[in-house]
Amino acid sequence: MANAVYPKFKEYALSVALAGGTQKTGTLRAALITSGYTFNAAHDFKDDLGANIVGTPTAISSPTFTDGVFDGADVTFTAVTGSAVAAIVVYLDTS
């Protein structure tokens, strides 16, 4: 699969940037995902990933957004076992 950005995230980002929407706070995390997951543009929460998360999602520290590019400190997934990884999903953990 090519790179994709969930439409619900785009909608949220534009509502904050252009329409004065409410900005959410939380921790950005990266989750390793199996090939059993199928991208769906309607997905909007972590639970949409189902049982396709491999290992434990890892926090992304020092996030920056500059000129439309997202960056953050490198993440390390340790002792990952189970299904092969096919994708990485980045999400905002507000819990």
GROMACS .gro file of N, CA and C in nm:
model
  285
    1MET      N    1   0.083  -0.118   0.000
    1MET     CA    2   0.000   0.000   0.000
    1MET      C    3   0.088   0.124   0.000
    2ALA      N    4   0.044   0.222  -0.070
    2ALA     CA    5   0.114   0.350  -0.072
    2ALA      C    6   0.087   0.426   0.058
    3ASN      N    7   0.158   0.534   0.081
    3ASN     CA    8   0.133   0.618   0.196
    3ASN      C    9  -0.008   0.675   0.188
    4ALA      N   10  -0.074   0.689   0.300
    4ALA     CA   11  -0.208   0.744   0.303
    4ALA      C   12  -0.229   0.822   0.431
    5VAL      N   13  -0.313   0.922   0.424
    5VAL     CA   14  -0.354   0.998   0.541
    5VAL      C   15  -0.505   0.980   0.553
    6TYR      N   16  -0.549   0.940   0.671
    6TYR     CA   17  -0.692   0.920   0.691
    6TYR      C   18  -0.767   1.051   0.667
    7PRO      N   19  -0.874   1.047   0.587
    7PRO     CA   20  -0.953   1.168   0.561
    7PRO      C   21  -1.007   1.234   0.688
    8LYS      N   22  -1.041   1.156   0.788
    8LYS     CA   23  -1.091   1.215   0.913
    8LYS      C   24  -0.983   1.300   0.981
    9PHE      N   25  -0.856   1.260   0.967
    9PHE     CA   26  -0.748   1.341   1.022
    9PHE      C   27  -0.735   1.472   0.943
   10LYS      N   28  -0.743   1.463   0.812
   10LYS     CA   29  -0.735   1.585   0.729
   10LYS      C   30  -0.847   1.682   0.767
   11GLU      N   31  -0.967   1.627   0.783
   11GLU     CA   32  -1.083   1.709   0.821
   11GLU      C   33  -1.058   1.778   0.955
   12TYR      N   34  -1.008   1.702   1.052
   12TYR     CA   35  -0.979   1.758   1.184
   12TYR      C   36  -0.871   1.867   1.175
   13ALA      N   37  -0.762   1.837   1.104
   13ALA     CA   38  -0.651   1.933   1.093
   13ALA      C   39  -0.698   2.064   1.029
   14LEU      N   40  -0.778   2.054   0.926
   14LEU     CA   41  -0.828   2.175   0.862
   14LEU      C   42  -0.925   2.250   0.952
   15SER      N   43  -1.006   2.178   1.030
   15SER     CA   44  -1.099   2.246   1.119
   15SER      C   45  -1.025   2.327   1.225
   16VAL      N   46  -0.912   2.276   1.271
   16VAL     CA   47  -0.832   2.348   1.370
   16VAL      C   48  -0.759   2.466   1.304
   17ALA      N   49  -0.697   2.440   1.189
   17ALA     CA   50  -0.615   2.542   1.123
   17ALA      C   51  -0.697   2.654   1.061
   18LEU      N   52  -0.809   2.620   1.002
   18LEU     CA   53  -0.884   2.720   0.926
   18LEU      C   54  -1.012   2.769   0.992
   19ALA      N   55  -1.073   2.685   1.071
   19ALA     CA   56  -1.204   2.720   1.125
   19ALA      C   57  -1.204   2.740   1.276
   20GLY      N   58  -1.087   2.739   1.338
   20GLY     CA   59  -1.080   2.760   1.482
   20GLY      C   60  -1.138   2.647   1.563
   21GLY      N   61  -1.130   2.525   1.511
   21GLY     CA   62  -1.179   2.408   1.584
   21GLY      C   63  -1.098   2.385   1.711
   22THR      N   64  -1.143   2.293   1.792
   22THR     CA   65  -1.077   2.262   1.918
   22THR      C   66  -0.960   2.169   1.895
   23GLN      N   67  -0.841   2.210   1.940
   23GLN     CA   68  -0.722   2.128   1.925
   23GLN      C   69  -0.717   2.025   2.037
   24LYS      N   70  -0.696   1.899   2.001
   24LYS     CA   71  -0.688   1.792   2.099
   24LYS      C   72  -0.545   1.777   2.148
   25THR      N   73  -0.530   1.730   2.271
   25THR     CA   74  -0.398   1.705   2.325
   25THR      C   75  -0.385   1.557   2.359
   26GLY      N   76  -0.264   1.510   2.360
   26GLY     CA   77  -0.238   1.370   2.390
   26GLY      C   78  -0.097   1.335   2.349
   27THR      N   79  -0.073   1.207   2.334
   27THR     CA   80   0.059   1.156   2.297
   27THR      C   81   0.053   1.094   2.159
   28LEU      N   82   0.141   1.137   2.070
   28LEU     CA   83   0.150   1.074   1.939
   28LEU      C   84   0.217   0.938   1.956
   29ARG      N   85   0.159   0.837   1.894
   29ARG     CA   86   0.213   0.701   1.903
   29ARG      C   87   0.222   0.640   1.764
   30ALA      N   88   0.317   0.549   1.750
   30ALA     CA   89   0.331   0.470   1.627
   30ALA      C   90   0.296   0.326   1.661
   31ALA      N   91   0.212   0.266   1.578
   31ALA     CA   92   0.173   0.126   1.598
   31ALA      C   93   0.211   0.044   1.476
   32LEU      N   94   0.271  -0.071   1.500
   32LEU     CA   95   0.303  -0.165   1.393
   32LEU      C   96   0.177  -0.244   1.361
   33ILE      N   97   0.147  -0.260   1.231
   33ILE     CA   98   0.021  -0.320   1.187
   33ILE      C   99   0.048  -0.439   1.095
   34THR      N  100  -0.031  -0.545   1.111
   34THR     CA  101  -0.018  -0.665   1.026
   34THR      C  102  -0.082  -0.645   0.890
   35SER      N  103  -0.055  -0.737   0.801
   35SER     CA  104  -0.115  -0.731   0.668
   35SER      C  105  -0.264  -0.766   0.672
   36GLY      N  106  -0.314  -0.809   0.789
   36GLY     CA  107  -0.456  -0.840   0.803
   36GLY      C  108  -0.544  -0.715   0.805
   37TYR      N  109  -0.483  -0.599   0.828
   37TYR     CA  110  -0.559  -0.473   0.831
   37TYR      C  111  -0.576  -0.420   0.690
   38THR      N  112  -0.695  -0.374   0.661
   38THR     CA  113  -0.723  -0.310   0.532
   38THR      C  114  -0.756  -0.163   0.558
   39PHE      N  115  -0.682  -0.074   0.493
   39PHE     CA  116  -0.707   0.070   0.508
   39PHE      C  117  -0.851   0.099   0.471
   40ASN      N  118  -0.916   0.183   0.552
   40ASN     CA  119  -1.052   0.225   0.526
   40ASN      C  120  -1.060   0.373   0.556
   41ALA      N  121  -1.100   0.453   0.460
   41ALA     CA  122  -1.104   0.598   0.476
   41ALA      C  123  -1.199   0.642   0.588
   42ALA      N  124  -1.292   0.556   0.628
   42ALA     CA  125  -1.387   0.592   0.733
   42ALA      C  126  -1.329   0.568   0.874
   43HIS      N  127  -1.217   0.501   0.885
   43HIS     CA  128  -1.159   0.474   1.016
   43HIS      C  129  -1.112   0.604   1.081
   44ASP      N  130  -1.142   0.615   1.211
   44ASP     CA  131  -1.105   0.739   1.280
   44ASP      C  132  -1.052   0.719   1.422
   45PHE      N  133  -1.051   0.595   1.472
   45PHE     CA  134  -1.000   0.571   1.606
   45PHE      C  135  -0.913   0.446   1.607
   46LYS      N  136  -0.829   0.436   1.709
   46LYS     CA  137  -0.737   0.323   1.722
   46LYS      C  138  -0.812   0.190   1.720
   47ASP      N  139  -0.930   0.184   1.778
   47ASP     CA  140  -1.003   0.057   1.783
   47ASP      C  141  -1.038   0.005   1.644
   48ASP      N  142  -1.035   0.090   1.543
   48ASP     CA  143  -1.059   0.047   1.405
   48ASP      C  144  -0.948  -0.045   1.354
   49LEU      N  145  -0.833  -0.042   1.420
   49LEU     CA  146  -0.722  -0.128   1.380
   49LEU      C  147  -0.745  -0.272   1.424
   50GLY      N  148  -0.837  -0.290   1.517
   50GLY     CA  149  -0.870  -0.425   1.564
   50GLY      C  150  -0.752  -0.496   1.626
   51ALA      N  151  -0.744  -0.625   1.598
   51ALA     CA  152  -0.637  -0.709   1.654
   51ALA      C  153  -0.513  -0.709   1.567
   52ASN      N  154  -0.501  -0.611   1.478
   52ASN     CA  155  -0.391  -0.607   1.383
   52ASN      C  156  -0.269  -0.532   1.434
   53ILE      N  157  -0.269  -0.489   1.559
   53ILE     CA  158  -0.153  -0.421   1.616
   53ILE      C  159  -0.054  -0.526   1.666
   54VAL      N  160   0.072  -0.512   1.624
   54VAL     CA  161   0.178  -0.604   1.665
   54VAL      C  162   0.259  -0.536   1.774
   55GLY      N  163   0.275  -0.602   1.888
   55GLY     CA  164   0.352  -0.544   1.997
   55GLY      C  165   0.278  -0.429   2.063
   56THR      N  166   0.353  -0.339   2.122
   56THR     CA  167   0.297  -0.225   2.194
   56THR      C  168   0.327  -0.095   2.119
   57PRO      N  169   0.224  -0.013   2.090
   57PRO     CA  170   0.249   0.116   2.026
   57PRO      C  171   0.349   0.198   2.108
   58THR      N  172   0.433   0.273   2.039
   58THR     CA  173   0.541   0.347   2.103
   58THR      C  174   0.520   0.497   2.085
   59ALA      N  175   0.545   0.574   2.191
   59ALA     CA  176   0.531   0.719   2.187
   59ALA      C  177   0.635   0.781   2.092
   60ILE      N  178   0.593   0.885   2.023
   60ILE     CA  179   0.682   0.963   1.937
   60ILE      C  180   0.710   1.094   2.009
   61SER      N  181   0.831   1.110   2.057
   61SER     CA  182   0.864   1.233   2.130
   61SER      C  183   0.915   1.340   2.035
   62SER      N  184   0.914   1.462   2.082
   62SER     CA  185   0.963   1.580   2.008
   62SER      C  186   0.900   1.595   1.869
   63PRO      N  187   0.766   1.584   1.859
   63PRO     CA  188   0.704   1.597   1.727
   63PRO      C  189   0.713   1.741   1.675
   64THR      N  190   0.736   1.753   1.546
   64THR     CA  191   0.736   1.884   1.481
   64THR      C  192   0.657   1.876   1.351
   65PHE      N  193   0.600   1.988   1.312
   65PHE     CA  194   0.529   2.000   1.185
   65PHE      C  195   0.582   2.125   1.118
   66THR      N  196   0.658   2.108   1.012
   66THR     CA  197   0.719   2.221   0.943
   66THR      C  198   0.699   2.206   0.793
   67ASP      N  199   0.643   2.309   0.731
   67ASP     CA  200   0.621   2.310   0.586
   67ASP      C  201   0.549   2.183   0.539
   68GLY      N  202   0.451   2.139   0.616
   68GLY     CA  203   0.372   2.022   0.578
   68GLY      C  204   0.439   1.889   0.603
   69VAL      N  205   0.553   1.889   0.672
   69VAL     CA  206   0.625   1.765   0.699
   69VAL      C  207   0.623   1.735   0.848
   70PHE      N  208   0.581   1.614   0.882
   70PHE     CA  209   0.580   1.569   1.021
   70PHE      C  210   0.712   1.499   1.051
   71ASP      N  211   0.770   1.526   1.167
   71ASP     CA  212   0.891   1.458   1.211
   71ASP      C  213   0.884   1.440   1.362
   72GLY      N  214   0.968   1.356   1.412
   72GLY     CA  215   0.976   1.333   1.556
   72GLY      C  216   1.101   1.251   1.584
   73ALA      N  217   1.127   1.230   1.711
   73ALA     CA  218   1.241   1.148   1.749
   73ALA      C  219   1.220   1.005   1.699
   74ASP      N  220   1.329   0.937   1.669
   74ASP     CA  221   1.321   0.798   1.623
   74ASP      C  222   1.254   0.713   1.731
   75VAL      N  223   1.174   0.616   1.687
   75VAL     CA  224   1.112   0.524   1.782
   75VAL      C  225   1.176   0.387   1.767
   76THR      N  226   1.177   0.312   1.877
   76THR     CA  227   1.231   0.177   1.877
   76THR      C  228   1.125   0.082   1.932
   77PHE      N  229   1.101  -0.024   1.858
   77PHE     CA  230   1.010  -0.129   1.904
   77PHE      C  231   1.098  -0.245   1.950
   78THR      N  232   1.090  -0.278   2.078
   78THR     CA  233   1.175  -0.384   2.132
   78THR      C  234   1.095  -0.512   2.154
   79ALA      N  235   1.162  -0.624   2.135
   79ALA     CA  236   1.104  -0.756   2.162
   79ALA      C  237   0.970  -0.775   2.092
   80VAL      N  238   0.963  -0.740   1.966
   80VAL     CA  239   0.839  -0.755   1.890
   80VAL      C  240   0.829  -0.900   1.842
   81THR      N  241   0.717  -0.964   1.873
   81THR     CA  242   0.693  -1.100   1.828
   81THR      C  243   0.552  -1.108   1.771
   82GLY      N  244   0.528  -1.209   1.691
   82GLY     CA  245   0.395  -1.228   1.634
   82GLY      C  246   0.397  -1.217   1.484
   83SER      N  247   0.289  -1.167   1.429
   83SER     CA  248   0.273  -1.155   1.284
   83SER      C  249   0.373  -1.058   1.223
   84ALA      N  250   0.398  -1.077   1.094
   84ALA     CA  251   0.486  -0.985   1.021
   84ALA      C  252   0.421  -0.847   1.014
   85VAL      N  253   0.504  -0.745   1.014
   85VAL     CA  254   0.456  -0.607   1.008
   85VAL      C  255   0.443  -0.564   0.863
   86ALA      N  256   0.330  -0.503   0.830
   86ALA     CA  257   0.305  -0.457   0.694
   86ALA      C  258   0.290  -0.306   0.685
   87ALA      N  259   0.266  -0.240   0.797
   87ALA     CA  260   0.244  -0.094   0.795
   87ALA      C  261   0.269  -0.035   0.933
   88ILE      N  262   0.278   0.096   0.936
   88ILE     CA  263   0.287   0.170   1.062
   88ILE      C  264   0.176   0.274   1.059
   89VAL      N  265   0.101   0.282   1.166
   89VAL     CA  266  -0.003   0.384   1.179
   89VAL      C  267   0.037   0.479   1.291
   90VAL      N  268   0.030   0.608   1.265
   90VAL     CA  269   0.057   0.710   1.365
   90VAL      C  270  -0.078   0.767   1.410
   91TYR      N  271  -0.097   0.773   1.543
   91TYR     CA  272  -0.225   0.822   1.594
   91TYR      C  273  -0.204   0.904   1.721
   92LEU      N  274  -0.306   0.981   1.758
   92LEU     CA  275  -0.302   1.062   1.879
   92LEU      C  276  -0.375   0.987   1.989
   93ASP      N  277  -0.302   0.951   2.094
   93ASP     CA  278  -0.358   0.880   2.209
   93ASP      C  279  -0.404   0.985   2.310
   94THR      N  280  -0.535   0.997   2.326
   94THR     CA  281  -0.590   1.098   2.417
   94THR      C  282  -0.634   1.040   2.549
   95SER      N  283  -0.602   0.913   2.573
   95SER     CA  284  -0.647   0.850   2.700
   95SER      C  285  -0.553   0.883   2.813
   0.00000   0.00000   0.00000
